[in-house]
Structures are given as structure tokens and as C-alpha cells.
PDB file of N, CA and C and ligand atoms in Angstrom:
ATOM      1  N   MET A   1       1.086  -1.531  -0.663  1.00 46.00           N
ATOM      2  CA  MET A   1      -0.047  -0.265  -0.404  1.00 46.00           C
ATOM      3  C   MET A   1       0.930   0.846  -0.021  1.00 46.00           C
ATOM      4  N   THR A   2       0.281   2.235  -0.479  1.00 46.00           N
ATOM      5  CA  THR A   2       1.217   3.904  -0.489  1.00 46.00           C
ATOM      6  C   THR A   2       0.065   4.824  -0.402  1.00 46.00           C
ATOM      7  N   GLY A   3       0.968   5.712   0.283  1.00 49.00           N
ATOM      8  CA  GLY A   3       0.140   6.993   0.276  1.00 49.00           C
ATOM      9  C   GLY A   3      -0.673   6.320   1.668  1.00 49.00           C
ATOM     10  N   GLY A   4      -1.311   7.642   2.558  1.00 56.00           N
ATOM     11  CA  GLY A   4      -1.757   7.950   3.552  1.00 56.00           C
ATOM     12  C   GLY A   4      -1.547   7.505   4.826  1.00 56.00           C
ATOM     13  N   GLY A   5       0.140   7.414   4.250  1.00 64.00           N
ATOM     14  CA  GLY A   5       0.686   7.556   5.912  1.00 64.00           C
ATOM     15  C   GLY A   5       1.045   5.639   5.956  1.00 64.00           C
ATOM     16  N   ALA A   6       0.567   5.143   4.939  1.00 70.00           N
ATOM     17  CA  ALA A   6       0.867   3.772   5.236  1.00 70.00           C
ATOM     18  C   ALA A   6       2.433   3.559   4.926  1.00 70.00           C
ATOM     19  N   PRO A   7       3.006   2.554   5.454  1.00 73.00           N
ATOM     20  CA  PRO A   7       4.347   2.181   4.702  1.00 73.00           C
ATOM     21  C   PRO A   7       4.562   1.679   3.700  1.00 73.00           C
ATOM     22  N   ARG A   8       5.242   2.185   2.985  1.00 86.00           N
ATOM     23  CA  ARG A   8       5.554   2.007   1.661  1.00 86.00           C
ATOM     24  C   ARG A   8       5.537   0.225   1.489  1.00 86.00           C
ATOM     25  N   ASP A   9       5.559  -0.393   0.336  1.00 93.00           N
ATOM     26  CA  ASP A   9       5.634  -1.975  -0.011  1.00 93.00           C
ATOM     27  C   ASP A   9       7.252  -1.419  -1.186  1.00 93.00           C
ATOM     28  N   PHE A  10       8.418  -2.511  -0.924  1.00 97.00           N
ATOM     29  CA  PHE A  10       9.214  -2.950  -1.841  1.00 97.00           C
ATOM     30  C   PHE A  10       8.916  -3.363  -2.937  1.00 97.00           C
ATOM     31  N   VAL A  11       9.361  -2.620  -4.430  1.00 97.00           N
ATOM     32  CA  VAL A  11       8.775  -2.695  -5.685  1.00 97.00           C
ATOM     33  C   VAL A  11      10.197  -3.231  -6.213  1.00 97.00           C
ATOM     34  N   THR A  12       9.347  -4.265  -6.976  1.00 97.00           N
ATOM     35  CA  THR A  12      10.916  -4.956  -7.656  1.00 97.00           C
ATOM     36  C   THR A  12      11.364  -4.326  -9.209  1.00 97.00           C
ATOM     37  N   VAL A  13      12.130  -3.455  -9.318  1.00 97.00           N
ATOM     38  CA  VAL A  13      13.231  -2.950 -10.131  1.00 97.00           C
ATOM     39  C   VAL A  13      13.966  -3.288 -11.309  1.00 97.00           C
ATOM     40  N   ALA A  14      14.610  -4.258 -11.018  1.00 97.00           N
ATOM     41  CA  ALA A  14      15.262  -4.797 -11.716  1.00 97.00           C
ATOM     42  C   ALA A  14      15.935  -6.350 -11.319  1.00 97.00           C
ATOM     43  N   ARG A  15      16.351  -7.061 -12.416  1.00 96.00           N
ATOM     44  CA  ARG A  15      16.980  -8.073 -11.550  1.00 96.00           C
ATOM     45  C   ARG A  15      18.336  -8.274 -11.604  1.00 96.00           C
ATOM     46  N   VAL A  16      18.945  -8.706 -10.842  1.00 95.00           N
ATOM     47  CA  VAL A  16      20.720  -8.351 -10.385  1.00 95.00           C
ATOM     48  C   VAL A  16      21.638  -8.590 -12.077  1.00 95.00           C
ATOM     49  N   HIS A  17      21.064  -9.322 -12.627  1.00 93.00           N
ATOM     50  CA  HIS A  17      22.244  -9.304 -13.645  1.00 93.00           C
ATOM     51  C   HIS A  17      21.864  -8.175 -14.864  1.00 93.00           C
ATOM     52  N   ASP A  18      20.643  -7.054 -14.671  1.00 93.00           N
ATOM     53  CA  ASP A  18      20.467  -6.080 -15.037  1.00 93.00           C
ATOM     54  C   ASP A  18      21.104  -5.047 -15.224  1.00 93.00           C
ATOM     55  N   LEU A  19      21.782  -5.077 -14.170  1.00 93.00           N
ATOM     56  CA  LEU A  19      22.962  -3.879 -13.436  1.00 93.00           C
ATOM     57  C   LEU A  19      24.188  -4.511 -14.043  1.00 93.00           C
ATOM     58  N   ALA A  20      25.601  -3.664 -14.810  1.00 93.00           N
ATOM     59  CA  ALA A  20      26.465  -4.574 -14.507  1.00 93.00           C
ATOM     60  C   ALA A  20      27.101  -3.415 -13.537  1.00 93.00           C
ATOM     61  N   PRO A  21      28.288  -4.470 -12.581  1.00 92.00           N
ATOM     62  CA  PRO A  21      29.070  -3.648 -11.912  1.00 92.00           C
ATOM     63  C   PRO A  21      29.441  -1.903 -12.102  1.00 92.00           C
ATOM     64  N   ARG A  22      29.505  -1.176 -10.957  1.00 93.00           N
ATOM     65  CA  ARG A  22      29.764   0.447 -11.500  1.00 93.00           C
ATOM     66  C   ARG A  22      29.079   1.235 -12.473  1.00 93.00           C
ATOM     67  N   THR A  23      27.308   0.718 -12.465  1.00 95.00           N
ATOM     68  CA  THR A  23      26.442   1.206 -13.703  1.00 95.00           C
ATOM     69  C   THR A  23      25.180   2.259 -13.004  1.00 95.00           C
ATOM     70  N   GLY A  24      24.919   2.838 -13.344  1.00 97.00           N
ATOM     71  CA  GLY A  24      23.039   2.705 -13.291  1.00 97.00           C
ATOM     72  C   GLY A  24      22.352   2.966 -14.177  1.00 97.00           C
ATOM     73  N   ARG A  25      21.127   3.020 -13.435  1.00 97.00           N
ATOM     74  CA  ARG A  25      20.385   2.706 -14.404  1.00 97.00           C
ATOM     75  C   ARG A  25      19.160   3.744 -13.687  1.00 97.00           C
ATOM     76  N   GLN A  26      17.982   4.165 -14.556  1.00 98.00           N
ATOM     77  CA  GLN A  26      16.390   4.850 -14.194  1.00 98.00           C
ATOM     78  C   GLN A  26      15.872   3.986 -14.491  1.00 98.00           C
ATOM     79  N   VAL A  27      14.977   3.645 -12.854  1.00 98.00           N
ATOM     80  CA  VAL A  27      13.454   2.584 -13.080  1.00 98.00           C
ATOM     81  C   VAL A  27      12.867   3.799 -12.011  1.00 98.00           C
ATOM     82  N   THR A  28      11.630   3.364 -12.357  1.00 97.00           N
ATOM     83  CA  THR A  28      10.602   4.501 -11.760  1.00 97.00           C
ATOM     84  C   THR A  28       9.970   3.735 -10.341  1.00 97.00           C
ATOM     85  N   VAL A  29       9.914   4.133  -9.248  1.00 96.00           N
ATOM     86  CA  VAL A  29       8.893   3.538  -8.077  1.00 96.00           C
ATOM     87  C   VAL A  29       7.639   3.842  -8.087  1.00 96.00           C
ATOM     88  N   ASP A  30       6.724   3.821  -7.738  1.00 93.00           N
ATOM     89  CA  ASP A  30       5.560   4.547  -7.879  1.00 93.00           C
ATOM     90  C   ASP A  30       5.415   5.892  -8.455  1.00 93.00           C
ATOM     91  N   GLY A  31       5.896   6.000  -9.434  1.00 95.00           N
ATOM     92  CA  GLY A  31       5.471   6.611 -10.198  1.00 95.00           C
ATOM     93  C   GLY A  31       6.695   8.094 -10.564  1.00 95.00           C
ATOM     94  N   ARG A  32       7.392   7.358  -9.657  1.00 97.00           N
ATOM     95  CA  ARG A  32       9.250   8.352  -8.865  1.00 97.00           C
ATOM     96  C   ARG A  32       9.957   7.524  -9.787  1.00 97.00           C
ATOM     97  N   TRP A  33      10.801   8.915 -10.121  1.00 98.00           N
ATOM     98  CA  TRP A  33      11.854   8.244 -11.075  1.00 98.00           C
ATOM     99  C   TRP A  33      12.988   8.238  -9.864  1.00 98.00           C
ATOM    100  N   VAL A  34      13.786   7.470  -9.642  1.00 98.00           N
ATOM    101  CA  VAL A  34      14.831   6.846  -8.951  1.00 98.00           C
ATOM    102  C   VAL A  34      16.332   6.339  -9.913  1.00 98.00           C
ATOM    103  N   ALA A  35      17.318   6.952  -9.505  1.00 98.00           N
ATOM    104  CA  ALA A  35      18.360   6.376 -10.118  1.00 98.00           C
ATOM    105  C   ALA A  35      19.033   4.849  -8.947  1.00 98.00           C
ATOM    106  N   LEU A  36      19.252   4.157  -9.776  1.00 98.00           N
ATOM    107  CA  LEU A  36      19.633   2.745  -9.172  1.00 98.00           C
ATOM    108  C   LEU A  36      20.875   2.392  -9.640  1.00 98.00           C
ATOM    109  N   PHE A  37      21.814   2.115  -8.870  1.00 98.00           N
ATOM    110  CA  PHE A  37      23.238   1.763  -8.977  1.00 98.00           C
ATOM    111  C   PHE A  37      23.829   0.828  -8.138  1.00 98.00           C
ATOM    112  N   SER A  38      24.979   0.423  -8.989  1.00 96.00           N
ATOM    113  CA  SER A  38      25.374  -1.076  -8.540  1.00 96.00           C
ATOM    114  C   SER A  38      26.809  -0.855  -8.091  1.00 96.00           C
ATOM    115  N   VAL A  39      27.483  -1.083  -7.228  1.00 93.00           N
ATOM    116  CA  VAL A  39      28.780  -0.420  -6.597  1.00 93.00           C
ATOM    117  C   VAL A  39      29.057  -1.515  -5.643  1.00 93.00           C
ATOM    118  N   ASN A  40      30.061  -2.626  -5.729  1.00 85.00           N
ATOM    119  CA  ASN A  40      31.023  -3.546  -5.287  1.00 85.00           C
ATOM    120  C   ASN A  40      29.652  -4.222  -4.606  1.00 85.00           C
ATOM    121  N   GLY A  41      28.798  -5.275  -5.219  1.00 88.00           N
ATOM    122  CA  GLY A  41      28.100  -6.162  -5.293  1.00 88.00           C
ATOM    123  C   GLY A  41      26.829  -5.929  -4.107  1.00 88.00           C
ATOM    124  N   GLU A  42      26.662  -4.115  -4.263  1.00 94.00           N
ATOM    125  CA  GLU A  42      25.299  -3.866  -3.416  1.00 94.00           C
ATOM    126  C   GLU A  42      24.679  -2.796  -4.121  1.00 94.00           C
ATOM    127  N   TYR A  43      23.525  -2.300  -4.124  1.00 97.00           N
ATOM    128  CA  TYR A  43      22.613  -1.724  -4.992  1.00 97.00           C
ATOM    129  C   TYR A  43      22.492  -0.421  -4.046  1.00 97.00           C
ATOM    130  N   HIS A  44      22.468   0.654  -4.330  1.00 98.00           N
ATOM    131  CA  HIS A  44      21.857   1.927  -3.687  1.00 98.00           C
ATOM    132  C   HIS A  44      20.843   2.680  -4.683  1.00 98.00           C
ATOM    133  N   ALA A  45      20.048   3.087  -3.916  1.00 98.00           N
ATOM    134  CA  ALA A  45      19.079   4.531  -4.981  1.00 98.00           C
ATOM    135  C   ALA A  45      18.459   5.677  -4.275  1.00 98.00           C
ATOM    136  N   ILE A  46      18.701   6.125  -5.428  1.00 98.00           N
ATOM    137  CA  ILE A  46      18.436   7.966  -4.895  1.00 98.00           C
ATOM    138  C   ILE A  46      17.523   8.556  -6.013  1.00 98.00           C
ATOM    139  N   ASP A  47      17.347   9.515  -5.366  1.00 98.00           N
ATOM    140  CA  ASP A  47      15.837  10.105  -6.354  1.00 98.00           C
ATOM    141  C   ASP A  47      17.183  10.561  -7.420  1.00 98.00           C
ATOM    142  N   ALA A  48      16.630  10.245  -8.770  1.00 98.00           N
ATOM    143  CA  ALA A  48      17.234  10.650 -10.207  1.00 98.00           C
ATOM    144  C   ALA A  48      17.480  11.722 -10.457  1.00 98.00           C
ATOM    145  N   ILE A  49      16.598  13.273  -9.997  1.00 98.00           N
ATOM    146  CA  ILE A  49      17.018  14.048 -10.393  1.00 98.00           C
ATOM    147  C   ILE A  49      17.805  14.743 -10.005  1.00 98.00           C
ATOM    148  N   CYS A  50      18.866  15.401 -10.535  1.00 98.00           N
ATOM    149  CA  CYS A  50      19.907  16.433  -9.940  1.00 98.00           C
ATOM    150  C   CYS A  50      19.169  17.435  -9.326  1.00 98.00           C
ATOM    151  N   LEU A  51      20.057  18.253  -8.120  1.00 97.00           N
ATOM    152  CA  LEU A  51      19.254  19.693  -7.469  1.00 97.00           C
ATOM    153  C   LEU A  51      19.439  20.846  -8.236  1.00 97.00           C
ATOM    154  N   HIS A  52      20.335  20.487  -9.519  1.00 98.00           N
ATOM    155  CA  HIS A  52      20.563  21.393  -9.859  1.00 98.00           C
ATOM    156  C   HIS A  52      19.920  22.542 -10.765  1.00 98.00           C
ATOM    157  N   ARG A  53      19.689  21.222 -12.012  1.00 98.00           N
ATOM    158  CA  ARG A  53      19.066  21.787 -13.032  1.00 98.00           C
ATOM    159  C   ARG A  53      18.369  20.587 -13.104  1.00 98.00           C
ATOM    160  N   GLY A  54      18.225  19.027 -12.967  1.00 98.00           N
ATOM    161  CA  GLY A  54      17.343  18.342 -12.981  1.00 98.00           C
ATOM    162  C   GLY A  54      17.867  17.273 -14.305  1.00 98.00           C
ATOM    163  N   GLY A  55      19.261  17.381 -13.624  1.00 98.00           N
ATOM    164  CA  GLY A  55      20.223  16.295 -14.647  1.00 98.00           C
ATOM    165  C   GLY A  55      19.909  14.600 -14.170  1.00 98.00           C
ATOM    166  N   PRO A  56      19.772  13.757 -15.694  1.00 98.00           N
ATOM    167  CA  PRO A  56      19.607  12.276 -14.989  1.00 98.00           C
ATOM    168  C   PRO A  56      20.516  11.614 -14.288  1.00 98.00           C
ATOM    169  N   LEU A  57      20.571  11.993 -13.277  1.00 98.00           N
ATOM    170  CA  LEU A  57      21.797  11.046 -12.184  1.00 98.00           C
ATOM    171  C   LEU A  57      22.055   9.805 -12.590  1.00 98.00           C
ATOM    172  N   ALA A  58      21.506   8.761 -13.151  1.00 98.00           N
ATOM    173  CA  ALA A  58      21.348   7.427 -14.000  1.00 98.00           C
ATOM    174  C   ALA A  58      22.584   7.726 -14.058  1.00 98.00           C
ATOM    175  N   ASP A  59      22.559   8.222 -15.289  1.00 98.00           N
ATOM    176  CA  ASP A  59      23.300   8.894 -16.769  1.00 98.00           C
ATOM    177  C   ASP A  59      24.653   8.906 -15.967  1.00 98.00           C
ATOM    178  N   GLY A  60      25.112   9.458 -15.137  1.00 98.00           N
ATOM    179  CA  GLY A  60      26.825  10.543 -14.458  1.00 98.00           C
ATOM    180  C   GLY A  60      27.345   9.208 -14.436  1.00 98.00           C
ATOM    181  N   ARG A  61      28.442   9.480 -14.311  1.00 96.00           N
ATOM    182  CA  ARG A  61      29.591   9.073 -14.150  1.00 96.00           C
ATOM    183  C   ARG A  61      29.590   8.190 -12.461  1.00 96.00           C
ATOM    184  N   LEU A  62      29.835   7.112 -12.699  1.00 95.00           N
ATOM    185  CA  LEU A  62      30.021   6.883 -11.223  1.00 95.00           C
ATOM    186  C   LEU A  62      31.794   6.429 -10.625  1.00 95.00           C
ATOM    187  N   GLY A  63      31.977   6.957  -9.960  1.00 90.00           N
ATOM    188  CA  GLY A  63      33.553   6.906  -9.703  1.00 90.00           C
ATOM    189  C   GLY A  63      34.091   6.179  -8.372  1.00 90.00           C
ATOM    190  N   GLU A  64      35.570   6.597  -7.657  1.00 80.00           N
ATOM    191  CA  GLU A  64      35.029   5.784  -6.713  1.00 80.00           C
ATOM    192  C   GLU A  64      34.868   6.188  -5.866  1.00 80.00           C
ATOM    193  N   ASN A  65      34.441   5.507  -4.760  1.00 87.00           N
ATOM    194  CA  ASN A  65      33.977   5.960  -3.141  1.00 87.00           C
ATOM    195  C   ASN A  65      32.670   6.288  -3.514  1.00 87.00           C
ATOM    196  N   CYS A  66      31.707   5.952  -4.423  1.00 95.00           N
ATOM    197  CA  CYS A  66      30.261   5.213  -4.500  1.00 95.00           C
ATOM    198  C   CYS A  66      29.652   7.091  -4.839  1.00 95.00           C
ATOM    199  N   ILE A  67      30.776   7.883  -5.692  1.00 97.00           N
ATOM    200  CA  ILE A  67      30.718   9.314  -5.814  1.00 97.00           C
ATOM    201  C   ILE A  67      29.886   9.200  -7.418  1.00 97.00           C
ATOM    202  N   VAL A  68      28.479   9.722  -7.547  1.00 98.00           N
ATOM    203  CA  VAL A  68      28.298   9.912  -9.163  1.00 98.00           C
ATOM    204  C   VAL A  68      28.189  11.335  -9.683  1.00 98.00           C
ATOM    205  N   THR A  69      28.748  11.987 -10.831  1.00 98.00           N
ATOM    206  CA  THR A  69      29.183  13.018 -11.170  1.00 98.00           C
ATOM    207  C   THR A  69      28.155  13.048 -11.891  1.00 98.00           C
ATOM    208  N   CYS A  70      26.529  14.141 -11.557  1.00 98.00           N
ATOM    209  CA  CYS A  70      26.015  14.607 -12.934  1.00 98.00           C
ATOM    210  C   CYS A  70      26.275  15.123 -13.884  1.00 98.00           C
ATOM    211  N   PRO A  71      25.941  14.099 -15.173  1.00 98.00           N
ATOM    212  CA  PRO A  71      26.533  14.536 -16.469  1.00 98.00           C
ATOM    213  C   PRO A  71      26.163  15.875 -17.220  1.00 98.00           C
ATOM    214  N   TRP A  72      25.437  16.451 -15.994  1.00 98.00           N
ATOM    215  CA  TRP A  72      25.415  17.798 -17.447  1.00 98.00           C
ATOM    216  C   TRP A  72      26.355  19.184 -16.838  1.00 98.00           C
ATOM    217  N   HIS A  73      26.860  19.328 -15.194  1.00 98.00           N
ATOM    218  CA  HIS A  73      27.004  20.126 -14.931  1.00 98.00           C
ATOM    219  C   HIS A  73      28.125  19.587 -13.983  1.00 98.00           C
ATOM    220  N   GLY A  74      28.412  18.744 -13.721  1.00 98.00           N
ATOM    221  CA  GLY A  74      29.383  18.428 -12.764  1.00 98.00           C
ATOM    222  C   GLY A  74      28.895  18.234 -11.225  1.00 98.00           C
ATOM    223  N   TRP A  75      28.037  18.267 -10.515  1.00 98.00           N
ATOM    224  CA  TRP A  75      27.705  18.125  -9.534  1.00 98.00           C
ATOM    225  C   TRP A  75      27.416  16.245  -8.741  1.00 98.00           C
ATOM    226  N   GLN A  76      28.342  16.654  -7.709  1.00 98.00           N
ATOM    227  CA  GLN A  76      28.350  15.147  -7.176  1.00 98.00           C
ATOM    228  C   GLN A  76      27.226  14.880  -6.320  1.00 98.00           C
ATOM    229  N   PHE A  77      27.307  13.389  -5.650  1.00 98.00           N
ATOM    230  CA  PHE A  77      26.284  13.063  -5.133  1.00 98.00           C
ATOM    231  C   PHE A  77      26.672  11.608  -4.671  1.00 98.00           C
ATOM    232  N   ASP A  78      26.780  11.632  -3.592  1.00 98.00           N
ATOM    233  CA  ASP A  78      26.851  10.156  -2.373  1.00 98.00           C
ATOM    234  C   ASP A  78      25.916   9.167  -3.044  1.00 98.00           C
ATOM    235  N   VAL A  79      26.150   8.170  -3.756  1.00 98.00           N
ATOM    236  CA  VAL A  79      25.193   7.227  -4.012  1.00 98.00           C
ATOM    237  C   VAL A  79      24.405   5.830  -2.713  1.00 98.00           C
ATOM    238  N   ARG A  80      25.436   6.425  -1.974  1.00 97.00           N
ATOM    239  CA  ARG A  80      24.804   5.764  -0.608  1.00 97.00           C
ATOM    240  C   ARG A  80      23.832   6.672  -0.055  1.00 97.00           C
ATOM    241  N   THR A  81      24.105   7.810   0.297  1.00 98.00           N
ATOM    242  CA  THR A  81      23.299   8.722   1.338  1.00 98.00           C
ATOM    243  C   THR A  81      22.623   9.131   0.521  1.00 98.00           C
ATOM    244  N   GLY A  82      23.220   9.879  -0.795  1.00 98.00           N
ATOM    245  CA  GLY A  82      21.941  10.926  -1.497  1.00 98.00           C
ATOM    246  C   GLY A  82      23.026  12.065  -0.977  1.00 98.00           C
ATOM    247  N   VAL A  83      23.780  12.308  -0.479  1.00 98.00           N
ATOM    248  CA  VAL A  83      24.351  13.685  -0.065  1.00 98.00           C
ATOM    249  C   VAL A  83      25.275  14.716  -1.255  1.00 98.00           C
ATOM    250  N   LEU A  84      25.446  15.835  -1.289  1.00 98.00           N
ATOM    251  CA  LEU A  84      25.169  16.569  -2.461  1.00 98.00           C
ATOM    252  C   LEU A  84      27.075  17.034  -1.808  1.00 98.00           C
ATOM    253  N   VAL A  85      28.210  16.663  -2.461  1.00 97.00           N
ATOM    254  CA  VAL A  85      29.445  16.327  -2.254  1.00 97.00           C
ATOM    255  C   VAL A  85      30.114  18.163  -1.680  1.00 97.00           C
ATOM    256  N   GLN A  86      29.564  18.673  -2.628  1.00 97.00           N
ATOM    257  CA  GLN A  86      29.834  20.076  -2.714  1.00 97.00           C
ATOM    258  C   GLN A  86      29.545  20.874  -1.799  1.00 97.00           C
ATOM    259  N   ASP A  87      27.869  20.409  -1.180  1.00 97.00           N
ATOM    260  CA  ASP A  87      27.544  21.455   0.258  1.00 97.00           C
ATOM    261  C   ASP A  87      26.863  20.074   0.653  1.00 97.00           C
ATOM    262  N   PRO A  88      27.354  19.693   1.760  1.00 97.00           N
ATOM    263  CA  PRO A  88      26.551  18.292   2.513  1.00 97.00           C
ATOM    264  C   PRO A  88      25.503  18.384   3.377  1.00 97.00           C
ATOM    265  N   ALA A  89      25.056  19.893   3.475  1.00 98.00           N
ATOM    266  CA  ALA A  89      23.690  20.315   4.098  1.00 98.00           C
ATOM    267  C   ALA A  89      22.940  20.218   3.462  1.00 98.00           C
ATOM    268  N   VAL A  90      22.866  19.744   1.885  1.00 98.00           N
ATOM    269  CA  VAL A  90      21.639  19.456   0.918  1.00 98.00           C
ATOM    270  C   VAL A  90      22.237  18.289   0.419  1.00 98.00           C
ATOM    271  N   GLY A  91      20.728  17.698  -0.810  1.00 98.00           N
ATOM    272  CA  GLY A  91      21.397  16.752  -0.967  1.00 98.00           C
ATOM    273  C   GLY A  91      19.740  15.750  -1.919  1.00 98.00           C
ATOM    274  N   VAL A  92      19.925  14.878  -2.476  1.00 98.00           N
ATOM    275  CA  VAL A  92      18.652  14.385  -2.548  1.00 98.00           C
ATOM    276  C   VAL A  92      18.396  13.086  -2.270  1.00 98.00           C
ATOM    277  N   THR A  93      17.150  12.125  -2.228  1.00 98.00           N
ATOM    278  CA  THR A  93      16.160  11.490  -0.944  1.00 98.00           C
ATOM    279  C   THR A  93      17.180  10.061  -1.194  1.00 98.00           C
ATOM    280  N   CYS A  94      17.480   9.686  -0.657  1.00 98.00           N
ATOM    281  CA  CYS A  94      18.068   8.094  -0.212  1.00 98.00           C
ATOM    282  C   CYS A  94      16.955   7.105  -0.059  1.00 98.00           C
ATOM    283  N   HIS A  95      16.367   6.099  -0.777  1.00 98.00           N
ATOM    284  CA  HIS A  95      15.394   5.202  -0.877  1.00 98.00           C
ATOM    285  C   HIS A  95      16.458   3.565  -0.276  1.00 98.00           C
ATOM    286  N   GLU A  96      15.986   2.522   0.021  1.00 97.00           N
ATOM    287  CA  GLU A  96      15.521   1.646   0.969  1.00 97.00           C
ATOM    288  C   GLU A  96      15.955   0.423  -0.627  1.00 97.00           C
ATOM    289  N   THR A  97      17.249  -0.207  -0.315  1.00 98.00           N
ATOM    290  CA  THR A  97      16.750  -1.359  -1.353  1.00 98.00           C
ATOM    291  C   THR A  97      17.045  -2.963  -0.573  1.00 98.00           C
ATOM    292  N   ARG A  98      16.862  -3.513  -1.362  1.00 97.00           N
ATOM    293  CA  ARG A  98      16.942  -5.057  -1.167  1.00 97.00           C
ATOM    294  C   ARG A  98      16.685  -6.150  -2.150  1.00 97.00           C
ATOM    295  N   ILE A  99      17.523  -6.826  -1.750  1.00 97.00           N
ATOM    296  CA  ILE A  99      17.712  -8.429  -2.717  1.00 97.00           C
ATOM    297  C   ILE A  99      16.888  -9.547  -2.182  1.00 97.00           C
ATOM    298  N   VAL A 100      16.138  -9.623  -3.428  1.00 97.00           N
ATOM    299  CA  VAL A 100      15.196 -11.179  -2.897  1.00 97.00           C
ATOM    300  C   VAL A 100      15.130 -12.028  -4.579  1.00 97.00           C
ATOM    301  N   GLY A 101      15.708 -13.304  -3.827  1.00 97.00           N
ATOM    302  CA  GLY A 101      16.393 -13.745  -5.105  1.00 97.00           C
ATOM    303  C   GLY A 101      17.068 -13.354  -5.833  1.00 97.00           C
ATOM    304  N   ASP A 102      17.244 -12.929  -7.187  1.00 96.00           N
ATOM    305  CA  ASP A 102      17.785 -12.269  -7.931  1.00 96.00           C
ATOM    306  C   ASP A 102      16.508 -11.122  -8.669  1.00 96.00           C
ATOM    307  N   GLU A 103      16.465 -10.386  -8.027  1.00 98.00           N
ATOM    308  CA  GLU A 103      15.137  -9.057  -8.093  1.00 98.00           C
ATOM    309  C   GLU A 103      16.167  -7.978  -7.254  1.00 98.00           C
ATOM    310  N   ILE A 104      16.501  -6.886  -7.774  1.00 98.00           N
ATOM    311  CA  ILE A 104      16.044  -5.579  -6.989  1.00 98.00           C
ATOM    312  C   ILE A 104      15.386  -4.929  -6.494  1.00 98.00           C
ATOM    313  N   GLN A 105      15.158  -4.853  -5.183  1.00 98.00           N
ATOM    314  CA  GLN A 105      13.649  -4.021  -4.716  1.00 98.00           C
ATOM    315  C   GLN A 105      14.027  -2.659  -4.456  1.00 98.00           C
ATOM    316  N   VAL A 106      13.172  -2.021  -4.463  1.00 98.00           N
ATOM    317  CA  VAL A 106      13.386  -0.788  -4.108  1.00 98.00           C
ATOM    318  C   VAL A 106      11.993   0.283  -3.182  1.00 98.00           C
ATOM    319  N   ARG A 107      12.481   0.426  -1.830  1.00 97.00           N
ATOM    320  CA  ARG A 107      10.885   0.947  -1.344  1.00 97.00           C
ATOM    321  C   ARG A 107      11.467   2.844  -0.547  1.00 97.00           C
ATOM    322  N   LEU A 108      10.692   3.307  -1.329  1.00 97.00           N
ATOM    323  CA  LEU A 108      10.788   4.618  -1.479  1.00 97.00           C
ATOM    324  C   LEU A 108      10.650   5.282   0.618  1.00 97.00           C
ATOM    325  N   THR A 109      11.823   6.489   0.638  1.00 93.00           N
ATOM    326  CA  THR A 109      11.600   6.427   1.320  1.00 93.00           C
ATOM    327  C   THR A 109      10.461   7.522   2.297  1.00 93.00           C
ATOM    328  N   ASP A 110      10.127   8.385   1.557  1.00 83.00           N
ATOM    329  CA  ASP A 110       8.969   9.576   1.337  1.00 83.00           C
ATOM    330  C   ASP A 110       8.579   9.751  -0.130  1.00 83.00           C
TER     331      ASP A 110
HETATM  332  S1  FES B   1      22.108  19.438 -13.370  1.00 56.70           S
HETATM  333 FE1  FES B   1      23.282  18.073 -12.427  1.00 56.70          FE
HETATM  334  S2  FES B   1      25.113  19.754 -11.815  1.00 56.70           S
HETATM  335 FE2  FES B   1      23.372  20.480 -12.830  1.00 56.70          FE
END
């Protein structure tokens, strides 16, 4: 169930073999664009729209230390937390992930 203050459900967004290591993919969860990343065998999900001008974070380069660089103007976000590297006081929302069998699932945080 979603909305109404009820806890959201996990939603299957991909299978583990769909996402090569150190790559990102934009998925939709309950109508919201989410950027899903594969890093070191773990999966991280953050809002897909860059805080600056709305660039597609899933298309960004994923560097060391789990930092993705927005392809439009270079703002950088930690995919584990959504925090903006250049100003840690702000960031994009980070969402919960889990693996069930070979399915990657995401649950929206808000
Ligand atoms: S839109 Fe992402 S850095 Fe400008």
C-alpha cells in the first residue's frame, strides 16, 4: 500500500544481471524517478533528478567512493546517502534497497 501515511512496499525494479557493476539505471518506483546504482556488489537508490537543473543522475559517471557525477554540470552525489559532495547540508533523497532472489527491490523513503 502507498500513501495515506501507510508504510510503502518494496517494488521490484530490476534483476541483478540487468545492472553491470559500477553502472546506474533509471527506474520508476510508484511513479517516481529513481537512480539505481550497482557498487561493489551492493545496490543503492537515490532520486534520479539532480538538484541543480534536473540532470539525469543515473547517466552520471560513477567514480570511486560511491560518488556519481551529474552528466550535465558536474555536481556530485554520494549514492549511499544522496548527499551533495559540494554542500553536504543538502542532497537528494536516498531510498531503501534489498535483494530478493535475483530481484532488486526499492522502497521509497518518502
Ligand atoms: S543539472 Fe546536475 S549539475 Fe547541473
